[in-house]
mmCIF file of C-alpha atoms in Angstrom:
data_model
loop_
_atom_site.group_PDB
_atom_site.id
_atom_site.type_symbol
_atom_site.label_atom_id
_atom_site.label_comp_id
_atom_site.label_asym_id
_atom_site.label_seq_id
_atom_site.Cartn_x
_atom_site.Cartn_y
_atom_site.Cartn_z
ATOM 1 C CA MET A 796 -20.029 -24.516 -33.871
ATOM 2 C CA THR A 797 -17.748 -22.441 -36.011
ATOM 3 C CA LYS A 798 -17.579 -22.085 -39.769
ATOM 4 C CA GLY A 799 -15.823 -25.077 -41.317
ATOM 5 C CA ILE A 800 -16.124 -27.210 -38.149
ATOM 6 C CA ARG A 801 -18.815 -29.854 -37.839
ATOM 7 C CA PHE A 802 -19.206 -32.910 -35.676
ATOM 8 C CA LYS A 803 -20.911 -36.113 -36.729
ATOM 9 C CA HIS A 804 -22.320 -36.622 -33.236
ATOM 10 C CA ASP A 805 -22.993 -33.422 -31.339
ATOM 11 C CA TYR A 806 -24.735 -32.940 -28.014
ATOM 12 C CA LEU A 807 -26.760 -29.895 -28.988
ATOM 13 C CA THR A 808 -30.284 -29.855 -27.633
ATOM 14 C CA GLU A 809 -31.007 -26.223 -28.569
ATOM 15 C CA VAL A 810 -29.541 -23.535 -30.810
ATOM 16 C CA VAL A 811 -31.115 -20.081 -30.692
ATOM 17 C CA PHE A 812 -30.766 -16.916 -32.749
ATOM 18 C CA ARG A 813 -32.603 -13.820 -31.545
ATOM 19 C CA ILE A 814 -32.808 -10.286 -32.860
ATOM 20 C CA ASN A 815 -34.779 -7.507 -31.180
ATOM 21 C CA PHE A 816 -35.766 -4.349 -33.027
ATOM 22 C CA SER A 817 -37.764 -1.199 -32.642
ATOM 23 C CA ASN A 818 -41.515 -1.714 -32.730
ATOM 24 C CA ILE A 819 -42.752 -2.671 -36.213
ATOM 25 C CA LEU A 820 -46.133 -1.002 -36.505
ATOM 26 C CA LYS A 821 -47.234 -3.287 -39.348
ATOM 27 C CA LEU A 822 -46.914 -6.286 -37.003
ATOM 28 C CA SER A 823 -48.429 -4.607 -33.947
ATOM 29 C CA GLY A 824 -51.868 -5.566 -32.746
ATOM 30 C CA ASN A 825 -53.698 -8.809 -33.475
ATOM 31 C CA ASN A 826 -54.174 -8.913 -37.246
ATOM 32 C CA LYS A 827 -53.248 -12.489 -38.226
ATOM 33 C CA ASP A 828 -52.668 -11.452 -41.853
ATOM 34 C CA ALA A 829 -50.068 -8.787 -40.986
ATOM 35 C CA ALA A 830 -47.163 -11.227 -41.438
ATOM 36 C CA GLU A 831 -48.472 -12.679 -44.699
ATOM 37 C CA ASP A 832 -45.504 -11.490 -46.786
ATOM 38 C CA PHE A 833 -43.097 -13.028 -44.285
ATOM 39 C CA ARG A 834 -45.076 -16.288 -44.253
ATOM 40 C CA LYS A 835 -45.042 -16.585 -48.039
ATOM 41 C CA SER A 836 -41.288 -16.063 -48.255
ATOM 42 C CA ILE A 837 -40.491 -18.876 -45.790
ATOM 43 C CA PHE A 838 -43.405 -21.210 -46.551
ATOM 44 C CA LYS A 839 -41.309 -23.840 -48.352
ATOM 45 C CA GLU A 840 -39.041 -24.419 -45.352
ATOM 46 C CA PHE A 841 -41.527 -23.538 -42.593
ATOM 47 C CA PRO A 842 -45.000 -24.545 -43.809
ATOM 48 C CA ASN A 843 -46.754 -24.775 -40.444
ATOM 49 C CA VAL A 844 -48.002 -21.687 -38.603
ATOM 50 C CA HIS A 845 -50.016 -20.940 -35.495
ATOM 51 C CA PHE A 846 -50.561 -17.870 -33.366
ATOM 52 C CA ARG A 847 -50.146 -16.780 -29.784
ATOM 53 C CA PHE A 848 -51.476 -13.636 -28.176
ATOM 54 C CA ASN A 849 -49.133 -11.918 -25.737
ATOM 55 C CA ASN A 850 -51.531 -10.683 -23.104
ATOM 56 C CA ASN A 851 -50.692 -7.586 -21.108
ATOM 57 C CA ILE A 852 -51.632 -7.356 -17.431
ATOM 58 C CA ASN A 853 -52.214 -3.896 -16.038
ATOM 59 C CA VAL A 854 -52.337 -3.576 -12.256
ATOM 60 C CA THR A 855 -54.038 -0.571 -10.667
ATOM 61 C CA ILE A 856 -54.201 0.297 -6.964
ATOM 62 C CA ASP A 857 -57.062 2.164 -5.355
ATOM 63 C CA ILE A 858 -55.337 4.794 -3.218
ATOM 64 C CA GLN A 859 -58.339 4.961 -0.884
ATOM 65 C CA SER A 860 -58.651 1.267 -0.073
ATOM 66 C CA GLY A 861 -55.140 0.144 -0.982
ATOM 67 C CA LYS A 862 -56.592 -2.782 -2.935
ATOM 68 C CA SER A 863 -55.135 -3.776 -6.292
ATOM 69 C CA GLN A 864 -57.053 -4.700 -9.416
ATOM 70 C CA SER A 865 -55.666 -6.592 -12.402
ATOM 71 C CA LEU A 866 -56.936 -6.039 -15.907
ATOM 72 C CA MET A 867 -56.023 -8.424 -18.709
ATOM 73 C CA GLU A 868 -55.595 -6.776 -22.104
ATOM 74 C CA GLU A 869 -54.957 -8.437 -25.420
ATOM 75 C CA GLY A 870 -51.432 -7.595 -26.613
ATOM 76 C CA ASP A 871 -49.481 -8.044 -29.806
ATOM 77 C CA LEU A 872 -49.669 -11.264 -31.772
ATOM 78 C CA THR A 873 -46.763 -13.690 -32.110
ATOM 79 C CA TRP A 874 -46.566 -15.836 -35.231
ATOM 80 C CA ILE A 875 -44.961 -19.263 -34.729
ATOM 81 C CA PHE A 876 -43.728 -20.974 -37.889
ATOM 82 C CA SER A 877 -42.261 -24.488 -37.903
ATOM 83 C CA THR A 878 -40.878 -27.151 -40.185
ATOM 84 C CA GLU A 879 -42.860 -30.313 -40.871
ATOM 85 C CA ASP A 880 -40.901 -32.227 -38.211
ATOM 86 C CA ASN A 881 -41.173 -29.290 -35.773
ATOM 87 C CA LYS A 882 -37.405 -29.382 -35.134
ATOM 88 C CA LYS A 883 -37.078 -25.756 -36.248
ATOM 89 C CA GLN A 884 -39.314 -22.923 -35.082
ATOM 90 C CA ILE A 885 -39.559 -19.204 -35.793
ATOM 91 C CA HIS A 886 -41.198 -16.778 -33.375
ATOM 92 C CA LEU A 887 -42.029 -13.406 -34.891
ATOM 93 C CA ASN A 888 -43.746 -10.423 -33.302
ATOM 94 C CA ALA A 889 -43.595 -6.650 -33.534
ATOM 95 C CA LYS A 890 -40.391 -6.437 -31.485
ATOM 96 C CA SER A 891 -38.374 -9.607 -32.032
ATOM 97 C CA LEU A 892 -37.498 -12.502 -34.306
ATOM 98 C CA ILE A 893 -36.317 -15.839 -32.872
ATOM 99 C CA LEU A 894 -35.029 -18.903 -34.708
ATOM 100 C CA HIS A 895 -35.055 -21.970 -32.446
ATOM 101 C CA TYR A 896 -33.409 -25.281 -33.393
ATOM 102 C CA LYS A 897 -34.335 -28.329 -31.348
ATOM 103 C CA LYS A 898 -32.276 -31.492 -30.909
ATOM 104 C CA GLY A 899 -31.247 -33.005 -34.231
ATOM 105 C CA ALA A 900 -31.850 -29.908 -36.350
ATOM 106 C CA TYR A 901 -28.370 -28.356 -36.301
ATOM 107 C CA GLU A 902 -26.132 -29.306 -39.245
ATOM 108 C CA GLY A 903 -23.328 -26.818 -38.804
ATOM 109 C CA PHE A 904 -23.008 -23.073 -38.514
ATOM 110 C CA SER A 905 -22.987 -22.456 -42.277
ATOM 111 C CA GLU A 906 -26.375 -24.131 -42.693
ATOM 112 C CA PHE A 907 -27.723 -22.360 -39.623
ATOM 113 C CA LEU A 908 -26.563 -19.042 -41.049
ATOM 114 C CA LYS A 909 -28.454 -19.731 -44.292
ATOM 115 C CA ASP A 910 -31.692 -19.932 -42.313
ATOM 116 C CA VAL A 911 -30.841 -16.730 -40.452
ATOM 117 C CA ILE A 912 -30.132 -14.862 -43.691
ATOM 118 C CA LYS A 913 -33.397 -16.113 -45.187
ATOM 119 C CA LEU A 914 -35.328 -14.807 -42.182
ATOM 120 C CA LEU A 915 -33.561 -11.452 -42.171
ATOM 121 C CA ASP A 916 -34.276 -10.998 -45.873
ATOM 122 C CA SER A 917 -37.942 -11.848 -45.258
ATOM 123 C CA LEU A 918 -38.090 -9.414 -42.359
ATOM 124 C CA SER A 919 -37.008 -6.631 -44.713
ATOM 125 C CA TYR A 920 -40.616 -6.420 -45.942
ATOM 126 C CA TYR A 921 -41.343 -4.469 -42.773
ATOM 127 C CA MET A 922 -38.655 -1.788 -42.960
ATOM 128 C CA PRO A 923 -37.895 0.653 -41.472
ATOM 129 C CA TYR A 924 -36.818 -0.523 -38.020
ATOM 130 C CA ASN A 925 -33.684 -0.386 -35.899
ATOM 131 C CA PHE A 926 -31.873 -3.335 -34.337
ATOM 132 C CA ASN A 927 -31.301 -3.136 -30.583
ATOM 133 C CA PHE A 928 -30.319 -6.636 -29.360
ATOM 134 C CA LEU A 929 -28.631 -9.741 -30.793
ATOM 135 C CA GLU A 930 -28.247 -13.201 -29.250
ATOM 136 C CA LEU A 931 -26.683 -16.521 -30.247
ATOM 137 C CA ARG A 932 -27.006 -19.473 -27.888
ATOM 138 C CA TYR A 933 -25.880 -23.117 -27.902
ATOM 139 C CA ILE A 934 -27.045 -25.613 -25.266
ATOM 140 C CA ASN A 935 -25.124 -28.895 -25.110
ATOM 141 C CA GLN A 936 -26.402 -31.759 -22.964
ATOM 142 C CA ILE A 937 -23.884 -34.585 -22.705
ATOM 143 C CA ASP A 938 -26.191 -37.515 -22.230
ATOM 144 C CA ASP A 939 -23.963 -40.530 -22.902
ATOM 145 C CA GLU A 940 -24.902 -43.339 -20.534
ATOM 146 C CA ASP A 941 -21.264 -44.010 -19.599
ATOM 147 C CA ILE A 942 -20.367 -40.382 -18.788
ATOM 148 C CA CYS A 943 -21.127 -39.685 -15.141
ATOM 149 C CA GLU A 944 -19.919 -37.856 -12.049
ATOM 150 C CA GLU A 945 -17.089 -40.312 -11.423
ATOM 151 C CA ASN A 946 -15.382 -40.001 -14.835
ATOM 152 C CA ILE A 947 -16.457 -36.508 -15.927
ATOM 153 C CA LYS A 948 -12.878 -35.179 -15.836
ATOM 154 C CA ASP A 949 -12.018 -37.493 -18.716
ATOM 155 C CA PHE A 950 -14.425 -35.540 -20.919
ATOM 156 C CA ILE A 951 -14.714 -32.059 -19.398
ATOM 157 C CA ASN A 952 -11.851 -29.698 -18.539
ATOM 158 C CA PRO A 953 -11.129 -30.290 -14.818
ATOM 159 C CA SER A 954 -11.193 -26.519 -14.218
ATOM 160 C CA LEU A 955 -14.973 -26.724 -14.673
ATOM 161 C CA THR A 956 -15.455 -29.663 -12.325
ATOM 162 C CA ASP A 957 -12.962 -29.092 -9.478
ATOM 163 C CA ASN A 958 -15.586 -27.242 -7.447
ATOM 164 C CA ILE A 959 -18.053 -30.140 -7.624
ATOM 165 C CA ILE A 960 -17.994 -32.087 -4.372
ATOM 166 C CA PHE A 961 -18.709 -35.794 -4.658
ATOM 167 C CA ASP A 962 -17.462 -36.830 -1.213
ATOM 168 C CA LEU A 963 -20.869 -36.840 0.408
ATOM 169 C CA GLU A 964 -21.614 -37.415 4.051
ATOM 170 C CA ASP A 965 -24.031 -40.072 5.263
ATOM 171 C CA GLY A 966 -27.601 -39.155 4.367
ATOM 172 C CA GLU A 967 -26.599 -36.717 1.608
ATOM 173 C CA ASN A 968 -27.596 -37.266 -2.006
ATOM 174 C CA PHE A 969 -26.254 -35.366 -4.999
ATOM 175 C CA SER A 970 -29.164 -33.819 -6.916
ATOM 176 C CA GLN A 971 -27.794 -31.067 -9.158
ATOM 177 C CA THR A 972 -25.074 -28.448 -9.526
ATOM 178 C CA VAL A 973 -24.966 -25.703 -12.133
ATOM 179 C CA THR A 974 -22.432 -22.858 -12.184
ATOM 180 C CA ARG A 975 -22.910 -19.538 -13.947
ATOM 181 C CA LEU A 976 -20.030 -17.487 -15.320
ATOM 182 C CA ASP A 977 -20.493 -14.115 -17.059
ATOM 183 C CA LEU A 978 -17.730 -12.979 -19.379
ATOM 184 C CA ILE A 979 -17.322 -9.646 -21.153
ATOM 185 C CA LYS A 980 -15.252 -9.333 -24.319
ATOM 186 C CA GLU A 981 -15.384 -6.164 -26.383
ATOM 187 C CA ASP A 982 -19.103 -5.578 -27.090
ATOM 188 C CA TYR A 983 -20.135 -9.133 -26.187
ATOM 189 C CA ASN A 984 -21.548 -10.616 -23.013
ATOM 190 C CA LEU A 985 -21.195 -14.401 -22.745
ATOM 191 C CA THR A 986 -23.246 -16.142 -20.064
ATOM 192 C CA PHE A 987 -21.742 -19.588 -19.559
ATOM 193 C CA GLN A 988 -23.679 -22.104 -17.463
ATOM 194 C CA TYR A 989 -22.231 -25.544 -16.847
ATOM 195 C CA GLY A 990 -22.570 -28.464 -14.500
ATOM 196 C CA PHE A 991 -24.684 -31.508 -13.793
ATOM 197 C CA PHE A 992 -28.260 -30.735 -14.755
ATOM 198 C CA ASN A 993 -31.128 -32.768 -13.367
ATOM 199 C CA PRO A 994 -34.266 -32.511 -15.531
ATOM 200 C CA ARG A 995 -36.274 -34.059 -12.689
ATOM 201 C CA PHE A 996 -34.844 -31.976 -9.869
ATOM 202 C CA PRO A 997 -35.017 -32.570 -6.936
ATOM 203 C CA ASP A 998 -35.318 -36.312 -7.654
ATOM 204 C CA TYR A 999 -31.684 -37.247 -6.955
ATOM 205 C CA THR A 1000 -32.136 -40.790 -8.308
ATOM 206 C CA PHE A 1001 -32.554 -39.516 -11.879
ATOM 207 C CA LYS A 1002 -29.502 -39.536 -14.191
ATOM 208 C CA LYS A 1003 -27.845 -36.135 -14.371
ATOM 209 C CA ASP A 1004 -26.292 -34.963 -17.653
ATOM 210 C CA PHE A 1005 -23.477 -32.449 -17.903
ATOM 211 C CA ILE A 1006 -24.535 -29.277 -19.699
ATOM 212 C CA LEU A 1007 -22.531 -26.597 -21.477
ATOM 213 C CA ASP A 1008 -24.878 -23.659 -22.074
ATOM 214 C CA LEU A 1009 -23.168 -20.818 -23.958
ATOM 215 C CA ASP A 1010 -25.310 -17.729 -24.462
ATOM 216 C CA CYS A 1011 -23.669 -14.789 -26.247
ATOM 217 C CA LYS A 1012 -25.358 -11.388 -26.470
ATOM 218 C CA LYS A 1013 -24.480 -8.111 -28.146
ATOM 219 C CA ILE A 1014 -26.346 -5.302 -26.451
ATOM 220 C CA ASP A 1015 -24.588 -2.260 -27.914
ATOM 221 C CA MET A 1016 -26.052 -2.289 -31.421
ATOM 222 C CA ASP A 1017 -25.100 1.229 -32.532
ATOM 223 C CA SER A 1018 -22.830 -0.099 -35.286
ATOM 224 C CA VAL A 1019 -25.325 -2.712 -36.535
ATOM 225 C CA ASN A 1020 -27.455 -1.171 -39.277
ATOM 226 C CA SER A 1021 -27.960 -3.886 -41.873
ATOM 227 C CA ASN A 1022 -28.474 -7.620 -42.343
ATOM 228 C CA ASP A 1023 -24.845 -7.921 -43.439
ATOM 229 C CA ASP A 1024 -23.786 -6.357 -40.144
ATOM 230 C CA ILE A 1025 -25.799 -8.962 -38.248
ATOM 231 C CA VAL A 1026 -24.197 -11.819 -40.167
ATOM 232 C CA CYS A 1027 -20.754 -10.388 -39.458
ATOM 233 C CA GLU A 1028 -21.547 -10.105 -35.744
ATOM 234 C CA LEU A 1029 -22.914 -13.663 -35.595
ATOM 235 C CA LYS A 1030 -19.682 -15.012 -37.052
ATOM 236 C CA LYS A 1031 -17.690 -13.257 -34.329
ATOM 237 C CA MET A 1032 -20.067 -14.452 -31.621
ATOM 238 C CA ASN A 1033 -19.946 -18.006 -32.938
ATOM 239 C CA LYS A 1034 -16.158 -17.974 -32.841
ATOM 240 C CA PHE A 1035 -16.208 -16.670 -29.254
ATOM 241 C CA ILE A 1036 -18.595 -19.453 -28.240
ATOM 242 C CA TYR A 1037 -16.626 -22.208 -29.956
ATOM 243 C CA LYS A 1038 -13.382 -21.219 -28.252
ATOM 244 C CA LYS A 1039 -15.077 -21.626 -24.873
ATOM 245 C CA PHE A 1040 -16.636 -24.917 -25.932
ATOM 246 C CA LYS A 1041 -13.266 -26.265 -27.056
ATOM 247 C CA TYR A 1042 -11.608 -25.120 -23.825
ATOM 248 C CA SER A 1043 -14.360 -26.773 -21.787
ATOM 249 C CA THR A 1044 -14.095 -30.192 -23.431
ATOM 250 C CA THR A 1045 -11.290 -32.711 -23.686
ATOM 251 C CA LYS A 1046 -9.962 -34.359 -26.818
ATOM 252 C CA LYS A 1047 -11.567 -37.597 -25.639
ATOM 253 C CA LEU A 1048 -15.038 -36.073 -25.837
ATOM 254 C CA ARG A 1049 -14.385 -34.344 -29.172
ATOM 255 C CA ASP A 1050 -13.085 -37.628 -30.593
ATOM 256 C CA ARG A 1051 -16.406 -39.197 -29.630
ATOM 257 C CA MET A 1052 -18.162 -36.423 -31.502
ATOM 258 C CA GLU A 1053 -16.129 -37.236 -34.660
ATOM 259 C CA LEU A 1054 -14.966 -34.081 -36.390
ATOM 260 C CA ILE A 1055 -16.100 -33.846 -40.021
ATOM 261 C CA GLU A 1056 -13.273 -32.461 -42.138
#
């Protein structure tokens, strides 16, 4: 998760980069050809594209009758670009750019950063705009069959699991527990969610995997004016995230992951 550190077997199910910016007029509306320059510049890596309209719903209330009326209006277009295997996706619209890695796509922060830089360079076709939000998120889902509630402290720092109660009374069944912790450091807000996640909640019979969801955001963007600034901020955010990941896991789990020197 940090530059120079890679694991042979990671538990990442999603990695997300997001940048929000002031409204780009060239990409506003529903002209499918408006992002053609962007598409051409990333076509080799992201050859597939489809579109999604972001519909706006306007609600009006008749002051005489008190009844409400909803009106659906066609909003700005979102372009969705993907790799051939669909493990990487880009979502682009007039106000944001998102790079989404699915399970199996992540090959280290350096490679991830290359994709980010490519997208930022391609976005430069639509200058001028101002950046107003930056996000970097890693979701780990520890899905080993032999890691469970009973032995989780061998793999996860006990400080994250001490509040999980497994001494259930008769008739009780453990279904799910997820804790949220919000941390502030300098200009960064890290939302850390962890615990046993049940993808089939509330079916308590389904296997629950331990998740480590680390979502770092930089909201004060006054000092971020260029693509180089964004890259610099992402490196700091990535380091912040990795420190929390390392604290949250034991050496036994990281040994399983096999550090690549």
